[in-house]
C-alpha cells in the first residue's frame, strides 16, 4: 500500500544513519535530522504509531550520542 513508501523511507534513512554513525559520528548529525524527519512523516501519515516513532527517534539519538563521546 501507500504506507510502504514511508516505511521504506524510514528503513533506508535508519540504515544510512547507522552507517554514518559507524563511519563518522561527527557528521552523522545531519543524517539524524533527515531520519527524524522521515520518522515524523511516517507517524503523521499513520504508518507508524506516534509513540513508536518517538521511541525510535530517542533510541537513534542515544546511539549517536554514545558514539560521539
PDB file of C-alpha atoms in Angstrom:
ATOM      1  CA  UNK A   1       0.000   0.000   0.000  1.00  0.00           C
ATOM      2  CA  UNK A   2       0.812   3.660   0.180  1.00  0.00           C
ATOM      3  CA  UNK A   3       2.295   3.313   3.663  1.00  0.00           C
ATOM      4  CA  UNK A   4       5.055   1.125   2.286  1.00  0.00           C
ATOM      5  CA  UNK A   5       6.690   4.166   0.715  1.00  0.00           C
ATOM      6  CA  UNK A   6       7.019   5.894   4.074  1.00  0.00           C
ATOM      7  CA  UNK A   7       8.071   2.696   5.816  1.00  0.00           C
ATOM      8  CA  UNK A   8      10.793   2.185   3.208  1.00  0.00           C
ATOM      9  CA  UNK A   9      11.973   5.801   3.645  1.00  0.00           C
ATOM     10  CA  UNK A  10      12.312   5.244   7.380  1.00  0.00           C
ATOM     11  CA  UNK A  11      14.196   1.957   6.942  1.00  0.00           C
ATOM     12  CA  UNK A  12      16.592   3.388   4.356  1.00  0.00           C
ATOM     13  CA  UNK A  13      17.152   6.501   6.432  1.00  0.00           C
ATOM     14  CA  UNK A  14      17.850   4.494   9.584  1.00  0.00           C
ATOM     15  CA  UNK A  15      20.351   2.312   7.708  1.00  0.00           C
ATOM     16  CA  UNK A  16      22.114   5.412   6.378  1.00  0.00           C
ATOM     17  CA  UNK A  17      22.226   6.904   9.870  1.00  0.00           C
ATOM     18  CA  UNK A  18      23.679   3.754  11.391  1.00  0.00           C
ATOM     19  CA  UNK A  19      26.298   3.641   8.641  1.00  0.00           C
ATOM     20  CA  UNK A  20      27.088   7.323   9.242  1.00  0.00           C
ATOM     21  CA  UNK A  21      27.457   6.722  12.985  1.00  0.00           C
ATOM     22  CA  UNK A  22      29.825   3.843  12.307  1.00  0.00           C
ATOM     23  CA  UNK A  23      31.875   5.817   9.775  1.00  0.00           C
ATOM     24  CA  UNK A  24      31.994   9.321  11.262  1.00  0.00           C
ATOM     25  CA  UNK A  25      29.831  10.140  14.294  1.00  0.00           C
ATOM     26  CA  UNK A  26      30.696  13.845  13.995  1.00  0.00           C
ATOM     27  CA  UNK A  27      28.938  14.273  10.657  1.00  0.00           C
ATOM     28  CA  UNK A  28      26.102  11.850  11.462  1.00  0.00           C
ATOM     29  CA  UNK A  29      24.109  14.718  12.996  1.00  0.00           C
ATOM     30  CA  UNK A  30      22.853  15.886   9.607  1.00  0.00           C
ATOM     31  CA  UNK A  31      21.633  12.380   8.827  1.00  0.00           C
ATOM     32  CA  UNK A  32      19.855  12.243  12.205  1.00  0.00           C
ATOM     33  CA  UNK A  33      17.823  15.287  11.131  1.00  0.00           C
ATOM     34  CA  UNK A  34      16.870  13.580   7.858  1.00  0.00           C
ATOM     35  CA  UNK A  35      15.985  10.342   9.649  1.00  0.00           C
ATOM     36  CA  UNK A  36      13.931  12.150  12.304  1.00  0.00           C
ATOM     37  CA  UNK A  37      12.024  13.911   9.548  1.00  0.00           C
ATOM     38  CA  UNK A  38      11.284  10.610   7.782  1.00  0.00           C
ATOM     39  CA  UNK A  39      10.089   9.035  11.029  1.00  0.00           C
ATOM     40  CA  UNK A  40       7.858  12.038  11.803  1.00  0.00           C
ATOM     41  CA  UNK A  41       6.391  11.895   8.322  1.00  0.00           C
ATOM     42  CA  UNK A  42       5.579   8.196   8.722  1.00  0.00           C
ATOM     43  CA  UNK A  43       3.963   8.874  12.094  1.00  0.00           C
ATOM     44  CA  UNK A  44       1.882  11.743  10.742  1.00  0.00           C
ATOM     45  CA  UNK A  45       0.606   9.528   7.922  1.00  0.00           C
ATOM     46  CA  UNK A  46      -0.409   6.900  10.472  1.00  0.00           C
ATOM     47  CA  UNK A  47       2.070   4.359   9.112  1.00  0.00           C
ATOM     48  CA  UNK A  48       3.794   4.260  12.485  1.00  0.00           C
ATOM     49  CA  UNK A  49       2.356   4.962  15.930  1.00  0.00           C
ATOM     50  CA  UNK A  50       3.370   8.293  17.447  1.00  0.00           C
ATOM     51  CA  UNK A  51       4.909   6.607  20.490  1.00  0.00           C
ATOM     52  CA  UNK A  52       6.772   4.084  18.352  1.00  0.00           C
ATOM     53  CA  UNK A  53       8.133   6.967  16.278  1.00  0.00           C
ATOM     54  CA  UNK A  54       9.280   8.887  19.346  1.00  0.00           C
ATOM     55  CA  UNK A  55      10.844   5.752  20.795  1.00  0.00           C
ATOM     56  CA  UNK A  56      12.758   5.102  17.578  1.00  0.00           C
ATOM     57  CA  UNK A  57      13.972   8.717  17.440  1.00  0.00           C
ATOM     58  CA  UNK A  58      15.092   8.597  21.075  1.00  0.00           C
ATOM     59  CA  UNK A  59      16.995   5.348  20.572  1.00  0.00           C
ATOM     60  CA  UNK A  60      18.754   6.628  17.464  1.00  0.00           C
ATOM     61  CA  UNK A  61      19.695   9.911  19.159  1.00  0.00           C
ATOM     62  CA  UNK A  62      21.034   7.919  22.104  1.00  0.00           C
ATOM     63  CA  UNK A  63      23.052   5.726  19.746  1.00  0.00           C
ATOM     64  CA  UNK A  64      24.566   8.810  18.125  1.00  0.00           C
ATOM     65  CA  UNK A  65      25.314  10.457  21.468  1.00  0.00           C
ATOM     66  CA  UNK A  66      27.061   7.295  22.660  1.00  0.00           C
ATOM     67  CA  UNK A  67      29.220   7.175  19.515  1.00  0.00           C
ATOM     68  CA  UNK A  68      30.114  10.866  19.671  1.00  0.00           C
ATOM     69  CA  UNK A  69      31.650  10.614  23.155  1.00  0.00           C
TER      70      UNK A  69
END
